[in-house]
Coordinates of C-alpha atoms and ligand atoms in Angstrom, one line a residue:
X1 CA -24.7 -60.4 5.3
X2 CA -26.1 -62.1 2.2
X3 CA -23.8 -64.2 -0.1
X4 CA -22.1 -61.6 -2.3
X5 CA -21.6 -64.1 -5.1
X6 CA -25.2 -64.7 -5.5
X7 CA -26.0 -60.9 -5.5
X8 CA -23.2 -60.3 -8.0
X9 CA -24.5 -63.0 -10.3
X10 CA -28.0 -61.4 -10.2
X11 CA -26.8 -57.9 -10.7
X12 CA -24.3 -58.3 -13.4
X13 CA -25.4 -61.4 -15.0
X14 CA -21.9 -62.9 -14.7
X15 CA -20.0 -64.9 -12.1
X16 CA -17.6 -63.0 -9.8
X17 CA -13.9 -63.9 -10.4
X18 CA -13.1 -63.3 -6.8
X19 CA -14.5 -62.0 -3.4
X20 CA -12.3 -60.0 -1.0
X21 CA -13.2 -59.1 2.6
X22 CA -11.5 -56.2 4.4
X23 CA -12.2 -55.3 8.0
X24 CA -12.9 -52.1 9.9
X25 CA -10.5 -51.3 12.9
X26 CA -10.4 -50.1 16.4
X27 CA -7.6 -48.2 18.0
X28 CA -6.5 -48.8 21.5
X29 CA -4.4 -45.8 21.9
X30 CA -2.4 -43.4 19.8
X31 CA -4.9 -41.0 18.2
X32 CA -3.9 -38.3 15.7
X33 CA -0.3 -39.5 16.0
X34 CA -0.1 -41.2 12.7
X35 CA 0.3 -38.3 10.5
X36 CA 2.8 -36.9 12.9
X37 CA 4.9 -40.0 12.4
X38 CA 4.2 -41.4 15.9
X39 CA 3.0 -44.6 17.1
X40 CA -0.5 -46.2 17.0
X41 CA -1.9 -49.4 18.4
X42 CA -5.0 -50.6 16.3
X43 CA -6.4 -53.9 15.5
X44 CA -8.7 -55.2 12.7
X45 CA -12.2 -56.1 13.8
X46 CA -15.0 -58.6 12.8
X47 CA -17.0 -56.0 11.0
X48 CA -16.1 -55.8 7.4
X49 CA -16.7 -54.7 3.8
X50 CA -16.8 -57.4 0.9
X51 CA -16.3 -56.8 -2.7
X52 CA -17.0 -59.1 -5.6
X53 CA -15.4 -58.3 -8.9
X54 CA -15.1 -59.5 -12.6
X55 CA -13.4 -58.0 -15.5
X56 CA -15.1 -56.1 -18.3
X57 CA -13.9 -55.5 -22.0
X58 CA -16.0 -52.2 -22.8
X59 CA -13.9 -49.6 -20.9
X60 CA -16.4 -48.9 -18.3
X61 CA -16.6 -49.5 -14.5
X62 CA -19.9 -50.7 -13.2
X63 CA -20.3 -50.3 -9.5
X64 CA -23.2 -51.4 -7.3
X65 CA -23.6 -50.8 -3.5
X66 CA -25.8 -53.6 -2.3
X67 CA -26.7 -52.2 1.0
X68 CA -27.8 -48.8 -0.5
X69 CA -29.1 -50.3 -3.7
X70 CA -27.4 -47.7 -5.8
X71 CA -25.5 -48.3 -9.1
X72 CA -23.1 -46.0 -10.9
X73 CA -21.4 -46.5 -14.2
X74 CA -18.3 -44.4 -15.4
X75 CA -15.6 -44.7 -18.1
X76 CA -12.5 -46.4 -16.9
X77 CA -10.1 -43.8 -18.1
X78 CA -9.7 -40.1 -17.2
X79 CA -11.5 -40.7 -13.9
X80 CA -12.5 -37.6 -11.8
X81 CA -13.9 -37.5 -8.3
X82 CA -17.6 -38.3 -8.2
X83 CA -20.5 -36.6 -6.4
X84 CA -21.4 -39.9 -4.5
X85 CA -19.0 -40.6 -1.7
X86 CA -18.9 -44.4 -1.7
X87 CA -18.1 -44.1 -5.4
X88 CA -15.0 -42.2 -4.6
X89 CA -13.7 -44.9 -2.3
X90 CA -13.6 -47.2 -5.3
X91 CA -12.6 -45.0 -8.3
X92 CA -9.8 -43.2 -6.1
X93 CA -8.1 -46.5 -5.8
X94 CA -8.4 -47.3 -9.5
X95 CA -6.7 -43.9 -10.1
X96 CA -3.9 -45.0 -7.8
X97 CA -3.5 -48.3 -9.7
X98 CA -3.4 -46.5 -13.1
X99 CA -0.7 -44.1 -11.9
X100 CA 1.3 -47.2 -10.6
X101 CA 0.9 -48.9 -13.9
X102 CA 2.0 -45.6 -15.8
X103 CA 5.0 -45.4 -13.5
X104 CA 6.0 -48.9 -14.3
X105 CA 5.5 -48.9 -18.1
X106 CA 4.8 -45.5 -19.4
X107 CA 1.5 -43.7 -20.3
X108 CA 1.3 -45.2 -23.7
X109 CA 1.2 -48.8 -22.6
X110 CA -2.2 -50.4 -22.4
X111 CA -3.5 -51.9 -19.1
X112 CA -6.2 -54.3 -18.6
X113 CA -7.7 -52.2 -15.9
X114 CA -8.5 -49.5 -18.4
X115 CA -11.0 -52.1 -20.0
X116 CA -13.1 -51.7 -16.8
X117 CA -14.7 -54.2 -14.4
X118 CA -17.9 -54.8 -12.6
X119 CA -17.9 -54.5 -8.7
X120 CA -20.5 -55.3 -6.1
X121 CA -20.0 -54.1 -2.5
X122 CA -21.6 -54.6 0.9
X123 CA -20.6 -54.5 4.5
X124 CA -21.6 -54.4 8.2
X125 CA -19.2 -51.7 9.5
X126 CA -21.4 -48.9 10.8
X127 CA -20.8 -45.8 8.6
X128 CA -19.6 -42.6 10.4
X129 CA -18.9 -44.6 13.6
X130 CA -15.1 -44.0 13.5
X131 CA -14.5 -47.7 12.6
X132 CA -13.0 -46.8 9.2
X133 CA -15.4 -48.2 6.9
X134 CA -14.0 -46.0 4.0
X135 CA -10.5 -47.4 4.5
X136 CA -12.0 -51.0 4.5
X137 CA -13.7 -50.3 1.1
X138 CA -10.3 -48.9 -0.4
X139 CA -8.4 -51.8 1.0
X140 CA -10.8 -54.4 -0.4
X141 CA -10.8 -52.7 -3.7
X142 CA -7.0 -52.4 -4.1
X143 CA -6.6 -56.1 -2.8
X144 CA -9.2 -57.3 -5.4
X145 CA -7.6 -55.3 -8.2
X146 CA -4.1 -56.5 -7.3
X147 CA -5.3 -60.0 -7.4
X148 CA -7.4 -59.9 -10.5
X149 CA -4.8 -58.0 -12.5
X150 CA -1.8 -59.7 -11.0
X151 CA -0.2 -56.2 -10.1
X152 CA 2.3 -57.6 -7.7
X153 CA 1.7 -55.0 -5.0
X154 CA 2.8 -55.6 -1.5
X155 CA 0.3 -55.0 1.4
X156 CA 2.6 -51.9 2.4
X157 CA 2.2 -50.5 -1.2
X158 CA -1.5 -51.1 -0.9
X159 CA -1.7 -49.1 2.3
X160 CA 0.1 -46.2 0.9
X161 CA -1.8 -46.1 -2.3
X162 CA -5.1 -46.3 -0.4
X163 CA -4.0 -43.5 1.8
X164 CA -3.3 -41.4 -1.3
X165 CA -6.6 -42.2 -2.7
X166 CA -8.3 -40.9 0.5
X167 CA -6.3 -37.7 0.2
X168 CA -7.1 -37.2 -3.5
X169 CA -10.7 -38.5 -3.8
X170 CA -12.1 -38.1 -0.3
X171 CA -10.3 -34.9 0.6
X172 CA -9.1 -36.1 4.0
X173 CA -5.3 -35.8 4.6
X174 CA -5.5 -38.9 6.7
X175 CA -2.5 -40.8 8.2
X176 CA -1.6 -44.5 7.4
X177 CA -3.2 -46.2 10.5
X178 CA -6.7 -47.2 9.2
X179 CA -5.5 -48.7 5.8
X180 CA -2.5 -50.3 7.6
X181 CA -4.7 -51.9 10.2
X182 CA -7.3 -53.1 7.8
X183 CA -4.7 -54.7 5.6
X184 CA -2.4 -56.2 8.2
X185 CA -4.8 -57.2 11.0
X186 CA -4.4 -60.7 12.7
X187 CA -6.8 -62.5 14.9
X188 CA -6.5 -61.5 18.6
X189 CA -3.5 -59.3 18.0
X190 CA -3.0 -55.6 18.3
X191 CA -0.5 -53.9 15.9
X192 CA 2.0 -51.5 17.3
X193 CA 3.0 -49.4 14.2
X194 CA 5.7 -46.9 14.0
X195 CA 4.2 -44.5 11.5
X196 CA 7.7 -43.1 10.7
X197 CA 9.6 -46.3 9.8
X198 CA 6.4 -48.3 9.2
X199 CA 7.9 -51.1 11.3
X200 CA 5.3 -53.0 13.2
X201 CA 5.0 -55.6 15.8
X202 CA 2.0 -57.7 17.0
X203 CA 0.9 -58.3 20.6
X204 CA -1.8 -60.5 21.9
X205 CA -4.5 -58.5 23.5
X206 CA -5.1 -60.3 26.9
X207 CA -7.7 -58.3 28.9
X208 CA -8.3 -60.9 31.4
X209 CA -11.8 -60.4 33.1
X210 CA -12.3 -57.3 30.9
X211 CA -13.5 -56.7 27.3
X212 CA -13.7 -54.0 24.8
X213 CA -17.0 -52.3 24.2
X214 CA -17.7 -49.5 21.8
X215 CA -20.3 -46.8 22.6
X216 CA -21.5 -45.1 19.5
X217 CA -22.8 -41.6 19.6
X218 CA -24.5 -42.2 16.4
X219 CA -23.6 -38.8 15.3
X220 CA -20.9 -37.3 13.0
X221 CA -20.6 -33.5 13.0
X222 CA -20.2 -32.0 9.6
X223 CA -16.9 -30.3 10.4
X224 CA -15.0 -33.6 11.0
X225 CA -13.0 -33.6 7.7
X226 CA -12.3 -29.9 7.6
X227 CA -11.1 -29.8 11.2
X228 CA -9.1 -32.9 10.7
X229 CA -7.1 -31.3 7.8
X230 CA -6.9 -28.2 10.0
X231 CA -5.2 -30.2 12.9
X232 CA -2.8 -31.5 10.5
X233 CA -1.8 -28.1 9.3
X234 CA -1.6 -26.8 12.9
X235 CA 0.9 -29.5 13.7
X236 CA 3.0 -28.6 10.6
X237 CA 3.0 -25.0 11.6
X238 CA 4.2 -26.0 15.0
X239 CA 7.0 -28.0 13.4
X240 CA 8.1 -25.1 11.2
X241 CA 8.6 -23.0 14.4
X242 CA 10.6 -25.9 16.0
X243 CA 12.7 -26.4 13.0
X244 CA 14.0 -22.8 13.0
X245 CA 16.0 -23.6 16.1
X246 CA 16.2 -27.4 15.7
X247 CA 16.6 -28.2 12.0
X248 CA 16.7 -32.0 12.6
X249 CA 13.0 -31.9 13.6
X250 CA 11.0 -33.0 10.5
X251 CA 7.8 -34.0 12.2
X252 CA 6.5 -33.9 15.9
X253 CA 7.9 -37.4 16.3
X254 CA 11.3 -35.8 16.5
X255 CA 10.3 -33.1 19.0
X256 CA 10.7 -33.5 22.7
X257 CA 8.3 -32.1 25.4
X258 CA 11.0 -29.7 26.4
X259 CA 11.5 -28.3 22.8
X260 CA 7.7 -27.9 22.5
X261 CA 7.5 -26.0 25.8
X262 CA 10.6 -23.9 25.0
X263 CA 9.5 -22.7 21.5
X264 CA 5.8 -23.0 21.3
X265 CA 4.6 -22.2 24.9
X266 CA 6.1 -18.9 25.4
X267 CA 6.0 -17.6 21.7
X268 CA 2.4 -16.7 21.5
X269 CA 3.1 -13.7 19.4
X270 CA 4.2 -16.0 16.5
X271 CA 2.1 -19.0 16.7
X272 CA -0.7 -18.7 19.3
X273 CA -1.5 -21.0 22.1
X274 CA -3.6 -23.2 20.0
X275 CA -0.5 -24.5 18.1
X276 CA 1.2 -25.2 21.4
X277 CA -1.9 -27.1 22.7
X278 CA -2.0 -29.3 19.6
X279 CA 1.7 -30.0 19.6
X280 CA 1.7 -30.7 23.3
X281 CA -1.0 -33.2 23.0
X282 CA 0.8 -35.0 20.2
X283 CA 4.1 -35.3 21.8
X284 CA 2.5 -36.5 25.1
X285 CA 0.4 -39.1 23.1
X286 CA 3.4 -40.4 21.2
X287 CA 5.1 -41.0 24.6
X288 CA 1.9 -42.4 26.0
X289 CA 1.5 -45.1 23.4
X290 CA 5.1 -46.4 24.1
X291 CA 4.4 -46.5 27.9
X292 CA 0.9 -48.1 27.3
X293 CA 2.5 -50.9 25.3
X294 CA 4.8 -51.6 28.3
X295 CA 1.7 -51.8 30.6
X296 CA 0.2 -54.3 28.2
X297 CA 3.3 -56.4 28.2
X298 CA 3.5 -56.3 31.9
X299 CA -0.2 -57.3 32.2
X300 CA -1.1 -54.0 33.9
X301 CA -4.4 -53.2 32.2
X302 CA -5.4 -50.9 34.9
X303 CA -2.4 -48.7 34.0
X304 CA -3.2 -49.0 30.4
X305 CA -6.8 -48.0 30.9
X306 CA -5.7 -44.9 32.9
X307 CA -3.6 -43.7 29.9
X308 CA -6.8 -44.1 27.7
X309 CA -8.6 -41.6 30.0
X310 CA -5.5 -39.3 29.7
X311 CA -5.7 -39.5 26.0
X312 CA -9.3 -38.6 26.1
X313 CA -8.5 -35.5 28.2
X314 CA -5.8 -34.4 25.7
X315 CA -8.1 -35.0 22.7
X316 CA -10.9 -33.0 24.3
X317 CA -9.1 -30.1 25.9
X318 CA -5.9 -29.6 23.9
X319 CA -6.4 -31.2 20.5
X320 CA -10.2 -30.2 20.5
X321 CA -11.5 -32.9 18.4
X322 CA -14.0 -34.4 20.8
X323 CA -17.6 -33.1 21.1
X324 CA -20.2 -32.9 23.7
X325 CA -21.7 -36.3 23.0
X326 CA -18.3 -38.1 23.2
X327 CA -17.5 -36.2 26.4
X328 CA -20.8 -37.3 27.9
X329 CA -20.0 -41.0 27.2
X330 CA -16.6 -40.9 28.6
X331 CA -17.7 -38.9 31.8
X332 CA -20.5 -41.5 32.2
X333 CA -18.1 -44.2 33.0
X334 CA -15.0 -42.3 34.3
X335 CA -15.7 -43.0 38.0
X336 CA -17.0 -46.4 37.5
X337 CA -14.6 -48.9 39.1
X338 CA -15.5 -51.6 36.6
X339 CA -14.4 -49.3 33.7
X340 CA -10.6 -49.5 33.3
X341 CA -10.3 -47.0 30.4
X342 CA -12.4 -45.0 28.0
X343 CA -11.7 -42.4 25.3
X344 CA -13.0 -41.2 22.1
X345 CA -11.7 -43.2 19.1
X346 CA -10.7 -42.2 15.5
X347 CA -10.7 -38.7 14.0
X348 CA -13.3 -37.4 16.4
X349 CA -16.3 -35.0 16.2
X350 CA -18.7 -38.0 16.8
X351 CA -18.3 -41.8 16.2
X352 CA -17.5 -44.1 19.1
X353 CA -15.8 -44.2 22.4
X354 CA -13.7 -47.3 23.2
X355 CA -14.1 -48.7 26.6
X356 CA -12.4 -51.5 28.7
X357 CA -15.1 -52.9 30.9
X358 CA -15.3 -55.8 33.3
X359 CA -17.1 -58.6 31.6
X360 CA -19.5 -59.3 34.4
X361 CA -20.6 -55.6 34.6
X362 CA -21.0 -54.9 30.8
X363 CA -24.8 -55.4 30.6
X364 CA -25.4 -53.1 33.8
X365 CA -23.1 -50.5 32.4
X366 CA -24.5 -50.5 28.9
X367 CA -27.9 -49.8 30.5
X368 CA -26.6 -47.1 32.7
X369 CA -24.7 -45.2 30.0
X370 CA -27.7 -45.5 27.5
X371 CA -29.8 -43.8 30.1
X372 CA -27.3 -41.0 30.7
X373 CA -26.9 -40.5 27.0
X374 CA -30.7 -40.4 26.5
X375 CA -31.2 -37.9 29.2
X376 CA -28.4 -35.6 28.1
X377 CA -28.7 -35.7 24.4
X378 CA -31.3 -36.1 21.6
X379 CA -29.8 -39.3 20.5
X380 CA -29.9 -43.0 21.3
X381 CA -26.8 -44.9 22.2
X382 CA -25.7 -47.8 20.0
X383 CA -23.3 -50.4 21.4
X384 CA -20.8 -52.6 19.4
X385 CA -19.1 -55.5 20.9
X386 CA -16.3 -56.3 18.5
X387 CA -13.7 -59.1 18.2
X388 CA -10.1 -58.6 17.0
X389 CA -10.0 -60.2 13.5
X390 CA -8.0 -61.1 10.5
X391 CA -6.9 -58.4 7.9
X392 CA -7.9 -58.2 4.2
X393 CA -8.2 -61.5 2.5
X394 CA -9.7 -63.5 -0.2
X395 CA -13.1 -65.2 0.8
Ligands
LIG1 C1 -8.8 -41.0 11.2 C2 -7.6 -41.0 10.2 F1 -8.1 -41.6 8.9 C3 -6.4 -41.8 10.7 O1 -5.4 -41.6 9.8 C4 -6.0 -41.2 12.1 O2 -5.3 -39.9 11.9 C5 -7.3 -41.1 12.9 O3 -8.3 -40.4 12.4 C6 -6.9 -40.3 14.2 O4 -5.9 -41.0 15.0 O5 -9.2 -42.3 11.4

């Protein structure tokens, strides 16, 4: 990436007061569990978004996406969602900061953010690949605003506010995982996050002779966000039924497999089998993450990888968020003795698979999978080899 301070100076004819870098993320296991208050095991990666920022005094926000060579200017107050998606990831966060300011000192108080700012943005996280480029933008923006306006937000508050911004300005009712991982990542460590209590612990990822490789389908089906929101609703519908008999169940995190079988499997007249399938996948996956962490701690990467395959099976057959292209990529490595685990990663309907592959075999396997993918689809495989990196920070 080019030096963003230089681009900023040229674009806005002023010096950036600070530059913030925020990473994308991978997720080892625990998919679609975050908004069900379960566990996830993500890590920040060495692909990131950078923002450079400086205050203005004329009540306008000037935004420039360096990679896209696009500029947008809006008034800094009474902000509404914009037609351009990258703009929403910035202004949605501004709105959250303004709400926070109002909650602290009332709507009549004046705040410096209302006077506007210049912001330049660039990055190398592939867009639509399921590596959370949008969360990285939101986290970089909130971190920069927090610093520039001395808001005093904790990284936990930042994670919750950027999640809210995604709900309101991107229309995706996402969980907390992506923002949390981007803000809290540490070099070479995976994060076990309990999405209920938000307690988290770090574990070194020692894959021995194996490494993580991402296979990118290079597609993103249009129904991704609407189906995502539908899955969330289906889980909530399941919870409503479970609550009638077990009022202490507030989310699927609180439900056991037995309770899901007892109330959702048989009662097809009320909720239909889809609801059972969704809830069954989620309770299985919440348990699977906890067992997978034990495998990791015991150094049993083979058992860990096996669970990744199980996750994919559940996401594909029960949760139905995979797609033909992702299934082709997982099937292409399933029986390969040098691949310990593979599964689709992130929200689904495109994006990447995450694979644990023997280092010495990586090149041969890439070659083989690329061939299968080209034969069976109209797309070209892209490969990302990522390292686990530090979370959001000032550059
Ligand atoms: C997307 C969402 F943004 C996350 O919150 C999470 O639900 C993930 O899909 C699926 O695990 O990345």
